[in-house]
């Protein structure tokens, strides 16, 4: 008997020998109220059935705090009933997501196969990132992405809130940021920003799906927009020949002092490192953001600071990371910040280099682990979701060894990326989606799915090769079977020809 398709692959799955449970309008769901509502929504979208409630035979959703590790769950299904037990509320939620994937159609209707699943995550941090600075995306687009990501057991949404092209979060302490620096996007497209109420709504919505929000305010580079609001804090743009090549290849004008920037070049901007007013600004921004963000992480960027000397960069990273640490939050920075010897010892690094590290990236990333912290892995040539597909739409870029196939997005092992960094040094995995070419919710779905599922499996499932399921051959079949479910959820995935998609 073949196993049902589950993504990400569970720790253990065994097919039962009996008949499946048949879903009808008389099938009752009982137990945890929030989990029952989540399951009812999945079932209705997938099958059109409205489940009954109460103590009748059917589906029992439970939390048993002594049943396993955090976020773990167990499913036992047979012809008479289904019992989903989570070690905590998050584990039960993830068990419900798996249960939704088990629902199948046969000639007589809808069924859940007889099966036993034991499951728990490999890594504590499993993230997706959405860049809302290069192109702004409305609250409803963000919440839809939360829904889609949570269905694959992601538990963190990293929002890239600021960049040269725009500032996207309202702050009472610095109102000029959204008043003067939020109106544009790449290609002279409209901008926008989140009010504090918008941001609170995103945070609360994410929490209802057992996700935290990790806000990023990128600095000291990627800060041209800051200079529009506070010119006294920003250095004049520094234009290199390399930046001129990017402008030539991708279009746009050279950045100018006091003018909004809507191109795609990077590395030309910097805050003033030796001005105390800069650190007053950093304290204001992260202090207010910390009060708005219940999750433990605040991301301060630190990447592509090409116009800042190494010494100045190290000074800034040390002071900015300490400001965040003093707020009781864990600083997060892109891996370049590992070169700063004074960085806060709690700071988490985010590695965005290639699967084969280049130009000192591994050493900078390893510095975080040597400092007693951990790494989030985001290898650009595997799980940067904005890279073009080999055979897909015109959306996306190719600089990260692209185009990036679904197979390459899947066929990597986290413990093999940064030499000397094993699971103990890895906090988790995150799949970024940069939006230079991404304008709509449909664009997000197209570029993220199915490759986000590959990242989810790297983050959640046992190590590559640890089971028969953790292979490309297994994954492509399992993810292909999710096509009807994703369609019912409104996920407009890219129908990659690498995947044998199931249709109904």
Short mmCIF file of C-alpha atoms in Angstrom, two decimals:
data_model
loop_
_atom_site.label_atom_id
_atom_site.label_comp_id
_atom_site.label_asym_id
_atom_site.label_seq_id
_atom_site.Cartn_x
_atom_site.Cartn_y
_atom_site.Cartn_z
CA UNK A 1 0.00 0.00 0.00
CA UNK A 2 1.42 3.40 -0.97
CA UNK A 3 1.86 6.09 1.66
CA UNK A 4 -0.23 9.26 1.50
CA UNK A 5 1.54 12.42 0.36
CA UNK A 6 2.66 14.68 3.22
CA UNK A 7 4.84 17.80 2.82
CA UNK A 8 7.07 18.47 4.66
CA UNK A 9 7.99 14.82 5.15
CA UNK A 10 7.13 13.61 8.67
CA UNK A 11 9.50 11.82 11.01
CA UNK A 12 7.47 8.63 10.74
CA UNK A 13 4.47 7.57 8.68
CA UNK A 14 2.95 4.10 8.54
CA UNK A 15 -0.04 3.07 6.44
CA UNK A 16 -2.73 1.13 8.27
CA UNK A 17 -4.27 -2.05 6.92
CA UNK A 18 -7.90 -1.08 7.34
CA UNK A 19 -10.38 0.95 5.31
CA UNK A 20 -10.26 4.75 5.32
CA UNK A 21 -12.49 7.04 7.34
CA UNK A 22 -15.24 8.41 5.10
CA UNK A 23 -15.94 12.13 5.44
CA UNK A 24 -19.60 13.16 5.30
CA UNK A 25 -21.64 16.02 6.67
CA UNK A 26 -22.30 13.75 9.67
CA UNK A 27 -18.58 13.46 10.51
CA UNK A 28 -18.06 15.26 13.79
CA UNK A 29 -15.02 17.24 14.86
CA UNK A 30 -14.46 17.83 18.56
CA UNK A 31 -11.77 19.02 20.92
CA UNK A 32 -9.67 22.17 20.71
CA UNK A 33 -11.85 24.99 19.38
CA UNK A 34 -9.18 26.86 17.39
CA UNK A 35 -7.86 23.68 15.78
CA UNK A 36 -11.41 22.55 14.96
CA UNK A 37 -12.09 25.86 13.20
CA UNK A 38 -8.87 25.55 11.21
CA UNK A 39 -9.72 22.00 10.16
CA UNK A 40 -13.30 22.92 9.25
CA UNK A 41 -12.02 25.66 6.94
CA UNK A 42 -9.62 23.25 5.20
CA UNK A 43 -12.29 20.57 4.81
CA UNK A 44 -14.87 22.98 3.45
CA UNK A 45 -12.45 24.49 0.94
CA UNK A 46 -11.19 21.08 -0.15
CA UNK A 47 -14.44 19.09 -0.21
CA UNK A 48 -17.37 21.48 0.17
CA UNK A 49 -18.46 19.55 3.27
CA UNK A 50 -19.40 21.23 6.53
CA UNK A 51 -18.32 19.05 9.43
CA UNK A 52 -20.63 18.47 12.38
CA UNK A 53 -19.61 19.43 15.90
CA UNK A 54 -20.15 17.57 19.14
CA UNK A 55 -19.37 14.15 20.51
CA UNK A 56 -20.26 12.00 17.52
CA UNK A 57 -17.85 9.65 15.79
CA UNK A 58 -15.26 11.34 13.64
CA UNK A 59 -12.23 13.54 14.37
CA UNK A 60 -10.83 14.27 17.82
CA UNK A 61 -8.32 17.15 18.24
CA UNK A 62 -6.35 17.15 21.49
CA UNK A 63 -3.44 18.84 23.25
CA UNK A 64 -1.38 16.64 25.58
CA UNK A 65 1.48 18.62 27.07
CA UNK A 66 3.38 15.46 28.00
CA UNK A 67 3.16 13.80 24.62
CA UNK A 68 6.34 15.06 22.94
CA UNK A 69 8.67 17.90 22.02
CA UNK A 70 7.41 21.43 21.31
CA UNK A 71 5.42 21.69 18.04
CA UNK A 72 5.20 17.89 17.69
CA UNK A 73 2.04 15.95 16.94
CA UNK A 74 0.66 12.45 16.38
CA UNK A 75 -2.12 11.31 14.05
CA UNK A 76 -3.84 7.95 14.35
CA UNK A 77 -6.52 7.35 11.72
CA UNK A 78 -8.63 4.31 10.99
CA UNK A 79 -12.05 3.52 9.56
CA UNK A 80 -13.85 4.64 12.71
CA UNK A 81 -12.02 7.77 13.80
CA UNK A 82 -9.09 10.14 13.56
CA UNK A 83 -7.23 11.36 16.65
CA UNK A 84 -4.78 14.24 16.31
CA UNK A 85 -2.69 14.94 19.42
CA UNK A 86 -0.40 17.92 19.70
CA UNK A 87 2.23 18.40 22.36
CA UNK A 88 1.10 22.03 22.40
CA UNK A 89 -1.28 24.28 20.46
CA UNK A 90 1.26 24.73 17.67
CA UNK A 91 1.77 20.98 17.36
CA UNK A 92 -1.96 20.44 17.10
CA UNK A 93 -2.18 23.16 14.44
CA UNK A 94 0.54 21.43 12.40
CA UNK A 95 -1.21 18.11 12.83
CA UNK A 96 -4.34 19.70 11.38
CA UNK A 97 -2.35 20.94 8.38
CA UNK A 98 -1.09 17.40 7.79
CA UNK A 99 -4.60 16.04 8.17
CA UNK A 100 -5.75 18.43 5.47
CA UNK A 101 -3.13 16.96 3.14
CA UNK A 102 -4.40 13.43 3.85
CA UNK A 103 -7.89 14.13 2.52
CA UNK A 104 -8.39 12.28 -0.77
CA UNK A 105 -11.21 11.68 -3.22
CA UNK A 106 -12.36 8.31 -4.48
CA UNK A 107 -15.39 7.24 -6.50
CA UNK A 108 -17.59 7.32 -3.41
CA UNK A 109 -16.54 10.64 -1.96
CA UNK A 110 -13.88 11.97 0.41
CA UNK A 111 -11.69 9.90 2.69
CA UNK A 112 -8.86 10.02 5.21
CA UNK A 113 -6.67 6.94 4.90
CA UNK A 114 -5.82 4.63 7.77
CA UNK A 115 -2.42 5.88 8.88
CA UNK A 116 -0.21 6.58 11.89
CA UNK A 117 2.07 9.64 11.81
CA UNK A 118 4.60 10.74 14.43
CA UNK A 119 6.14 14.11 13.68
CA UNK A 120 8.27 16.90 15.11
CA UNK A 121 10.38 19.68 13.59
CA UNK A 122 14.11 19.39 13.00
CA UNK A 123 14.76 23.13 13.48
CA UNK A 124 13.10 25.60 15.82
CA UNK A 125 13.05 28.46 13.28
CA UNK A 126 11.31 27.90 9.95
CA UNK A 127 10.79 31.11 8.06
CA UNK A 128 9.71 32.85 4.92
CA UNK A 129 10.71 36.42 4.15
CA UNK A 130 8.68 38.94 2.19
CA UNK A 131 10.33 42.11 0.91
CA UNK A 132 7.72 44.87 1.11
CA UNK A 133 10.27 47.65 0.48
CA UNK A 134 11.11 47.12 -3.21
CA UNK A 135 7.40 46.73 -3.90
CA UNK A 136 4.81 47.39 -1.22
CA UNK A 137 2.26 44.65 -0.53
CA UNK A 138 -1.03 45.30 1.21
CA UNK A 139 -2.06 43.73 4.52
CA UNK A 140 -4.40 41.25 2.84
CA UNK A 141 -1.57 40.04 0.61
CA UNK A 142 0.65 39.51 3.65
CA UNK A 143 -2.02 37.62 5.58
CA UNK A 144 -2.70 35.38 2.57
CA UNK A 145 1.01 34.58 2.43
CA UNK A 146 0.92 33.77 6.15
CA UNK A 147 -1.91 31.30 5.53
CA UNK A 148 -0.10 29.64 2.65
CA UNK A 149 3.21 29.44 4.52
CA UNK A 150 1.65 28.16 7.76
CA UNK A 151 0.12 25.27 5.84
CA UNK A 152 3.70 24.05 5.28
CA UNK A 153 4.59 24.45 8.99
CA UNK A 154 6.61 27.66 8.64
CA UNK A 155 6.57 29.52 11.95
CA UNK A 156 8.25 32.87 11.16
CA UNK A 157 7.47 35.71 8.78
CA UNK A 158 10.45 37.99 8.21
CA UNK A 159 9.24 41.34 6.84
CA UNK A 160 11.91 43.39 5.02
CA UNK A 161 10.32 46.72 5.89
CA UNK A 162 12.88 49.27 4.66
CA UNK A 163 15.32 49.74 1.83
CA UNK A 164 16.61 52.40 -0.54
CA UNK A 165 13.25 52.41 -2.35
CA UNK A 166 10.97 53.01 0.61
CA UNK A 167 10.19 52.97 4.33
CA UNK A 168 7.10 50.88 5.11
CA UNK A 169 6.35 51.09 8.85
CA UNK A 170 4.77 54.00 10.72
CA UNK A 171 6.58 55.10 13.87
CA UNK A 172 5.37 57.80 16.26
CA UNK A 173 8.92 58.76 17.19
CA UNK A 174 9.91 59.38 13.56
CA UNK A 175 6.78 60.32 11.58
CA UNK A 176 8.78 61.87 8.71
CA UNK A 177 9.84 58.37 7.60
CA UNK A 178 6.42 57.44 6.26
CA UNK A 179 5.41 61.02 5.46
CA UNK A 180 8.29 61.58 3.04
CA UNK A 181 9.96 58.23 2.29
CA UNK A 182 7.21 55.70 1.61
CA UNK A 183 5.69 56.81 -1.67
CA UNK A 184 7.67 54.91 -4.30
CA UNK A 185 8.69 51.39 -5.31
CA UNK A 186 11.00 49.91 -7.94
CA UNK A 187 10.16 51.10 -11.43
CA UNK A 188 8.30 54.19 -10.18
CA UNK A 189 5.44 51.97 -9.01
CA UNK A 190 3.27 53.19 -6.12
CA UNK A 191 4.57 52.81 -2.60
CA UNK A 192 2.77 52.56 0.70
CA UNK A 193 3.28 51.75 4.35
CA UNK A 194 1.74 49.91 7.27
CA UNK A 195 0.14 51.95 10.01
CA UNK A 196 0.82 50.78 13.53
CA UNK A 197 -2.66 49.24 13.51
CA UNK A 198 -1.86 47.44 10.24
CA UNK A 199 1.33 46.03 11.71
CA UNK A 200 -0.46 44.97 14.88
CA UNK A 201 -3.05 43.21 12.73
CA UNK A 202 -0.34 41.33 10.81
CA UNK A 203 1.36 40.28 14.05
CA UNK A 204 -1.92 39.06 15.55
CA UNK A 205 -2.92 37.22 12.38
CA UNK A 206 0.46 35.51 12.24
CA UNK A 207 0.15 34.51 15.90
CA UNK A 208 -3.20 32.88 15.17
CA UNK A 209 -1.30 30.65 12.71
CA UNK A 210 1.52 30.06 15.23
CA UNK A 211 3.93 32.34 13.40
CA UNK A 212 6.06 35.15 14.77
CA UNK A 213 6.87 38.30 12.82
CA UNK A 214 10.52 39.26 12.45
CA UNK A 215 10.69 42.92 11.35
CA UNK A 216 13.79 44.08 9.50
CA UNK A 217 15.03 47.67 9.39
CA UNK A 218 18.05 47.43 7.09
CA UNK A 219 21.10 49.54 8.01
CA UNK A 220 23.68 51.08 7.77
CA UNK A 221 23.36 50.48 4.02
CA UNK A 222 20.09 50.22 2.06
CA UNK A 223 19.14 53.51 3.73
CA UNK A 224 18.56 56.01 0.92
CA UNK A 225 14.92 56.35 2.06
CA UNK A 226 16.09 57.38 5.53
CA UNK A 227 17.97 60.26 3.91
CA UNK A 228 14.76 61.56 2.35
CA UNK A 229 13.25 62.01 5.81
CA UNK A 230 16.43 62.85 7.73
CA UNK A 231 19.11 64.07 5.31
CA UNK A 232 21.39 64.94 8.23
CA UNK A 233 21.73 61.21 9.05
CA UNK A 234 22.69 59.93 5.60
CA UNK A 235 25.86 60.09 3.56
CA UNK A 236 25.61 61.21 -0.06
CA UNK A 237 25.19 58.30 -2.52
CA UNK A 238 28.47 56.67 -3.51
CA UNK A 239 28.29 55.37 -7.07
CA UNK A 240 30.79 52.71 -8.15
CA UNK A 241 31.37 51.30 -11.62
CA UNK A 242 29.67 48.09 -10.49
CA UNK A 243 26.56 50.04 -9.52
CA UNK A 244 26.60 51.76 -12.90
CA UNK A 245 26.65 48.30 -14.51
CA UNK A 246 23.56 47.31 -12.52
CA UNK A 247 21.81 50.51 -13.57
CA UNK A 248 22.73 49.83 -17.18
CA UNK A 249 21.50 46.21 -17.00
CA UNK A 250 18.28 46.78 -15.04
CA UNK A 251 17.35 50.36 -15.84
CA UNK A 252 16.63 53.36 -13.70
CA UNK A 253 18.62 56.46 -12.86
CA UNK A 254 21.56 56.99 -10.56
CA UNK A 255 20.46 57.82 -6.99
CA UNK A 256 20.47 61.53 -6.13
CA UNK A 257 20.47 63.32 -2.81
CA UNK A 258 16.94 64.23 -1.75
CA UNK A 259 15.21 62.35 -4.58
CA UNK A 260 13.31 59.05 -4.17
CA UNK A 261 15.14 56.06 -5.63
CA UNK A 262 13.26 53.51 -7.75
CA UNK A 263 16.09 51.53 -9.34
CA UNK A 264 17.65 48.19 -8.39
CA UNK A 265 21.30 49.05 -7.67
CA UNK A 266 22.54 48.30 -4.15
CA UNK A 267 25.37 49.40 -1.92
CA UNK A 268 25.45 53.14 -2.60
CA UNK A 269 23.86 54.36 0.64
CA UNK A 270 25.03 54.60 4.23
CA UNK A 271 24.07 56.21 7.48
CA UNK A 272 26.63 58.51 9.09
CA UNK A 273 28.58 56.20 11.34
CA UNK A 274 30.30 58.76 13.57
CA UNK A 275 27.32 61.00 14.30
CA UNK A 276 25.62 60.36 17.65
CA UNK A 277 22.33 61.44 16.08
CA UNK A 278 22.49 58.22 14.05
CA UNK A 279 22.40 56.08 17.18
CA UNK A 280 19.59 58.19 18.63
CA UNK A 281 17.72 57.29 15.45
CA UNK A 282 18.57 53.59 15.80
CA UNK A 283 17.39 53.62 19.42
CA UNK A 284 14.14 55.39 18.53
CA UNK A 285 13.34 53.05 15.66
CA UNK A 286 14.11 49.75 17.36
CA UNK A 287 12.74 50.87 20.70
CA UNK A 288 9.32 51.53 19.21
CA UNK A 289 9.49 48.45 17.01
CA UNK A 290 10.37 46.28 20.02
CA UNK A 291 7.24 47.49 21.82
CA UNK A 292 5.16 46.55 18.77
CA UNK A 293 6.72 43.10 18.25
CA UNK A 294 6.04 40.30 20.74
CA UNK A 295 8.42 37.88 18.99
CA UNK A 296 12.03 37.62 20.20
CA UNK A 297 13.85 38.85 17.08
CA UNK A 298 14.62 42.27 15.58
CA UNK A 299 16.57 42.22 12.30
CA UNK A 300 18.90 45.14 11.58
CA UNK A 301 20.12 44.07 8.14
CA UNK A 302 23.81 44.79 7.83
CA UNK A 303 24.17 43.51 4.27
CA UNK A 304 25.80 45.07 1.19
CA UNK A 305 27.19 48.07 3.05
CA UNK A 306 29.54 48.72 0.15
CA UNK A 307 29.89 52.43 0.84
CA UNK A 308 30.93 51.95 4.47
CA UNK A 309 34.52 51.16 5.41
CA UNK A 310 35.15 47.91 7.28
CA UNK A 311 36.08 49.81 10.43
CA UNK A 312 32.98 52.00 10.33
CA UNK A 313 30.79 48.99 9.57
CA UNK A 314 32.17 47.13 12.59
CA UNK A 315 31.51 50.13 14.83
CA UNK A 316 27.95 50.48 13.61
CA UNK A 317 27.16 46.76 13.94
CA UNK A 318 28.51 46.68 17.48
CA UNK A 319 26.44 49.66 18.60
CA UNK A 320 23.23 48.75 16.75
CA UNK A 321 23.27 45.14 17.94
CA UNK A 322 23.86 46.25 21.52
CA UNK A 323 20.95 48.70 21.34
CA UNK A 324 18.67 45.83 20.27
CA UNK A 325 20.06 43.46 22.90
CA UNK A 326 19.51 46.08 25.59
CA UNK A 327 15.84 46.16 24.57
CA UNK A 328 15.59 42.52 25.58
CA UNK A 329 15.40 41.32 21.97
CA UNK A 330 17.67 39.02 19.98
CA UNK A 331 19.45 40.93 17.18
CA UNK A 332 19.49 39.29 13.75
CA UNK A 333 21.78 40.38 10.91
CA UNK A 334 22.80 39.14 7.49
CA UNK A 335 26.04 37.17 7.61
CA UNK A 336 28.33 40.09 6.64
CA UNK A 337 27.85 41.41 10.18
CA UNK A 338 29.81 38.44 11.49
CA UNK A 339 32.96 40.32 10.48
CA UNK A 340 32.31 42.87 13.26
CA UNK A 341 34.20 41.71 16.33
CA UNK A 342 32.08 43.82 18.66
CA UNK A 343 28.72 42.41 17.63
CA UNK A 344 26.41 41.46 20.53
CA UNK A 345 27.09 37.88 21.58
CA UNK A 346 23.39 37.04 21.31
CA UNK A 347 23.15 38.13 17.67
CA UNK A 348 21.86 35.52 15.21
CA UNK A 349 23.37 35.48 11.72
CA UNK A 350 21.43 34.95 8.53
CA UNK A 351 23.54 33.32 5.82
CA UNK A 352 22.51 34.36 2.32
CA UNK A 353 25.58 33.14 0.42
CA UNK A 354 25.65 30.27 -2.03
CA UNK A 355 25.51 26.54 -1.32
CA UNK A 356 29.26 26.64 -1.92
CA UNK A 357 30.35 29.67 0.13
CA UNK A 358 32.37 32.33 -1.66
CA UNK A 359 34.59 35.30 -0.78
CA UNK A 360 34.81 34.83 2.97
CA UNK A 361 31.07 34.31 3.50
CA UNK A 362 31.60 31.09 5.46
CA UNK A 363 34.05 32.74 7.86
CA UNK A 364 31.69 35.64 8.53
CA UNK A 365 28.79 33.25 9.09
CA UNK A 366 30.81 30.94 11.34
CA UNK A 367 31.72 33.90 13.54
CA UNK A 368 28.14 33.98 14.88
CA UNK A 369 28.42 30.35 15.98
CA UNK A 370 31.88 30.88 17.43
CA UNK A 371 30.34 33.76 19.39
CA UNK A 372 27.89 31.36 21.01
CA UNK A 373 24.85 32.12 18.82
CA UNK A 374 23.34 30.36 15.80
CA UNK A 375 22.65 30.76 12.08
CA UNK A 376 19.55 30.98 9.94
CA UNK A 377 20.32 29.44 6.54
CA UNK A 378 19.01 31.14 3.38
CA UNK A 379 21.31 29.91 0.60
CA UNK A 380 20.52 32.23 -2.28
CA UNK A 381 21.11 29.74 -5.09
CA UNK A 382 18.69 27.26 -3.50
CA UNK A 383 15.84 29.00 -1.69
CA UNK A 384 15.77 32.63 -2.82
CA UNK A 385 12.23 32.36 -4.11
CA UNK A 386 12.60 35.37 -6.42
CA UNK A 387 15.05 33.63 -8.73
CA UNK A 388 13.62 32.76 -12.14
CA UNK A 389 12.40 29.26 -12.87
CA UNK A 390 14.14 27.40 -15.73
CA UNK A 391 10.84 27.25 -17.61
CA UNK A 392 8.48 29.74 -16.12
CA UNK A 393 7.18 33.28 -16.21
CA UNK A 394 9.37 36.32 -16.87
CA UNK A 395 9.26 37.19 -13.18
CA UNK A 396 12.42 37.05 -11.14
CA UNK A 397 16.16 37.55 -11.39
CA UNK A 398 19.08 35.22 -12.07
CA UNK A 399 22.10 36.58 -10.18
CA UNK A 400 22.15 33.72 -7.63
CA UNK A 401 23.32 31.08 -10.13
CA UNK A 402 19.79 31.23 -11.52
CA UNK A 403 17.50 30.16 -12.95
CA UNK A 404 16.74 27.98 -9.91
CA UNK A 405 14.92 24.72 -10.49
CA UNK A 406 12.63 23.08 -7.96
CA UNK A 407 15.11 20.22 -7.78
CA UNK A 408 17.94 22.56 -6.77
CA UNK A 409 15.67 24.23 -4.21
CA UNK A 410 15.18 20.78 -2.70
CA UNK A 411 18.49 18.97 -3.13
CA UNK A 412 20.64 20.47 -0.41
CA UNK A 413 21.39 19.59 3.18
CA UNK A 414 21.50 22.36 5.82
CA UNK A 415 24.37 20.82 7.79
CA UNK A 416 26.55 20.78 4.65
CA UNK A 417 26.31 24.48 3.73
CA UNK A 418 28.71 26.27 6.10
CA UNK A 419 31.76 24.12 6.86
CA UNK A 420 31.96 23.18 10.52
CA UNK A 421 28.40 24.29 11.34
CA UNK A 422 26.15 21.36 12.17
CA UNK A 423 22.61 21.21 13.55
CA UNK A 424 23.68 22.59 16.92
CA UNK A 425 24.79 25.82 15.23
CA UNK A 426 21.70 26.13 13.03
CA UNK A 427 18.66 27.94 14.40
CA UNK A 428 16.72 27.20 11.24
CA UNK A 429 16.01 27.80 7.57
CA UNK A 430 14.36 30.77 5.86
CA UNK A 431 13.24 31.23 2.24
CA UNK A 432 13.41 34.92 1.22
CA UNK A 433 11.28 36.45 -1.51
CA UNK A 434 12.69 39.75 -2.76
CA UNK A 435 10.29 41.82 -4.80
CA UNK A 436 12.16 43.86 -7.39
CA UNK A 437 9.97 42.15 -10.03
CA UNK A 438 7.13 40.99 -7.75
CA UNK A 439 4.14 43.33 -7.80
CA UNK A 440 1.04 41.28 -6.89
CA UNK A 441 -0.22 38.52 -4.63
CA UNK A 442 -0.40 36.28 -7.70
CA UNK A 443 3.28 36.98 -8.40
CA UNK A 444 4.13 35.92 -4.83
CA UNK A 445 2.27 32.61 -5.17
CA UNK A 446 3.83 31.88 -8.53
CA UNK A 447 7.39 32.42 -7.36
CA UNK A 448 7.01 30.85 -3.90
CA UNK A 449 5.17 27.66 -4.78
CA UNK A 450 6.30 24.92 -5.15
CA UNK A 451 9.83 25.98 -4.12
CA UNK A 452 8.71 27.13 -0.66
CA UNK A 453 7.68 23.54 -0.02
CA UNK A 454 11.28 22.48 -0.67
CA UNK A 455 12.50 25.01 1.91
CA UNK A 456 9.84 23.82 4.35
CA UNK A 457 11.11 20.27 4.09
CA UNK A 458 14.70 21.40 4.72
CA UNK A 459 13.48 23.25 7.81
CA UNK A 460 11.08 20.69 9.29
CA UNK A 461 11.95 17.18 8.12
CA UNK A 462 14.76 14.80 9.05
CA UNK A 463 18.12 15.27 7.34
CA UNK A 464 18.53 14.56 3.64
CA UNK A 465 18.69 10.81 3.07
CA UNK A 466 17.61 9.98 6.64
CA UNK A 467 14.48 8.27 5.36
CA UNK A 468 13.03 7.04 2.10
CA UNK A 469 10.91 10.18 1.96
CA UNK A 470 13.84 12.61 2.11
CA UNK A 471 14.77 12.30 -1.55
CA UNK A 472 14.03 14.38 -4.62
CA UNK A 473 12.12 11.49 -6.20
CA UNK A 474 9.83 11.23 -3.20
CA UNK A 475 9.39 14.97 -2.79
CA UNK A 476 8.41 15.64 -6.40
CA UNK A 477 5.71 12.98 -6.19
CA UNK A 478 4.44 14.18 -2.81
CA UNK A 479 4.35 17.87 -3.72
CA UNK A 480 2.66 17.03 -7.01
CA UNK A 481 -0.14 15.37 -5.07
CA UNK A 482 -0.81 18.67 -3.27
CA UNK A 483 -1.91 20.43 -6.46
CA UNK A 484 -5.68 20.02 -5.80
CA UNK A 485 -5.31 21.10 -2.16
CA UNK A 486 -3.29 24.18 -3.10
CA UNK A 487 -5.86 25.06 -5.74
CA UNK A 488 -8.66 24.79 -3.16
CA UNK A 489 -6.64 27.09 -0.88
CA UNK A 490 -6.32 29.69 -3.63
CA UNK A 491 -2.56 29.19 -4.08
CA UNK A 492 -1.71 30.05 -7.68
CA UNK A 493 1.42 27.88 -7.83
CA UNK A 494 3.76 27.61 -10.80
CA UNK A 495 2.96 24.31 -12.59
CA UNK A 496 6.63 23.39 -12.97
CA UNK A 497 7.27 20.65 -15.52
CA UNK A 498 9.65 19.06 -12.99
CA UNK A 499 6.65 17.94 -10.93
CA UNK A 500 4.10 15.23 -11.83
CA UNK A 501 1.04 17.26 -10.81
CA UNK A 502 -2.10 15.41 -9.76
CA UNK A 503 -5.40 16.68 -11.12
CA UNK A 504 -8.92 15.74 -10.12
#
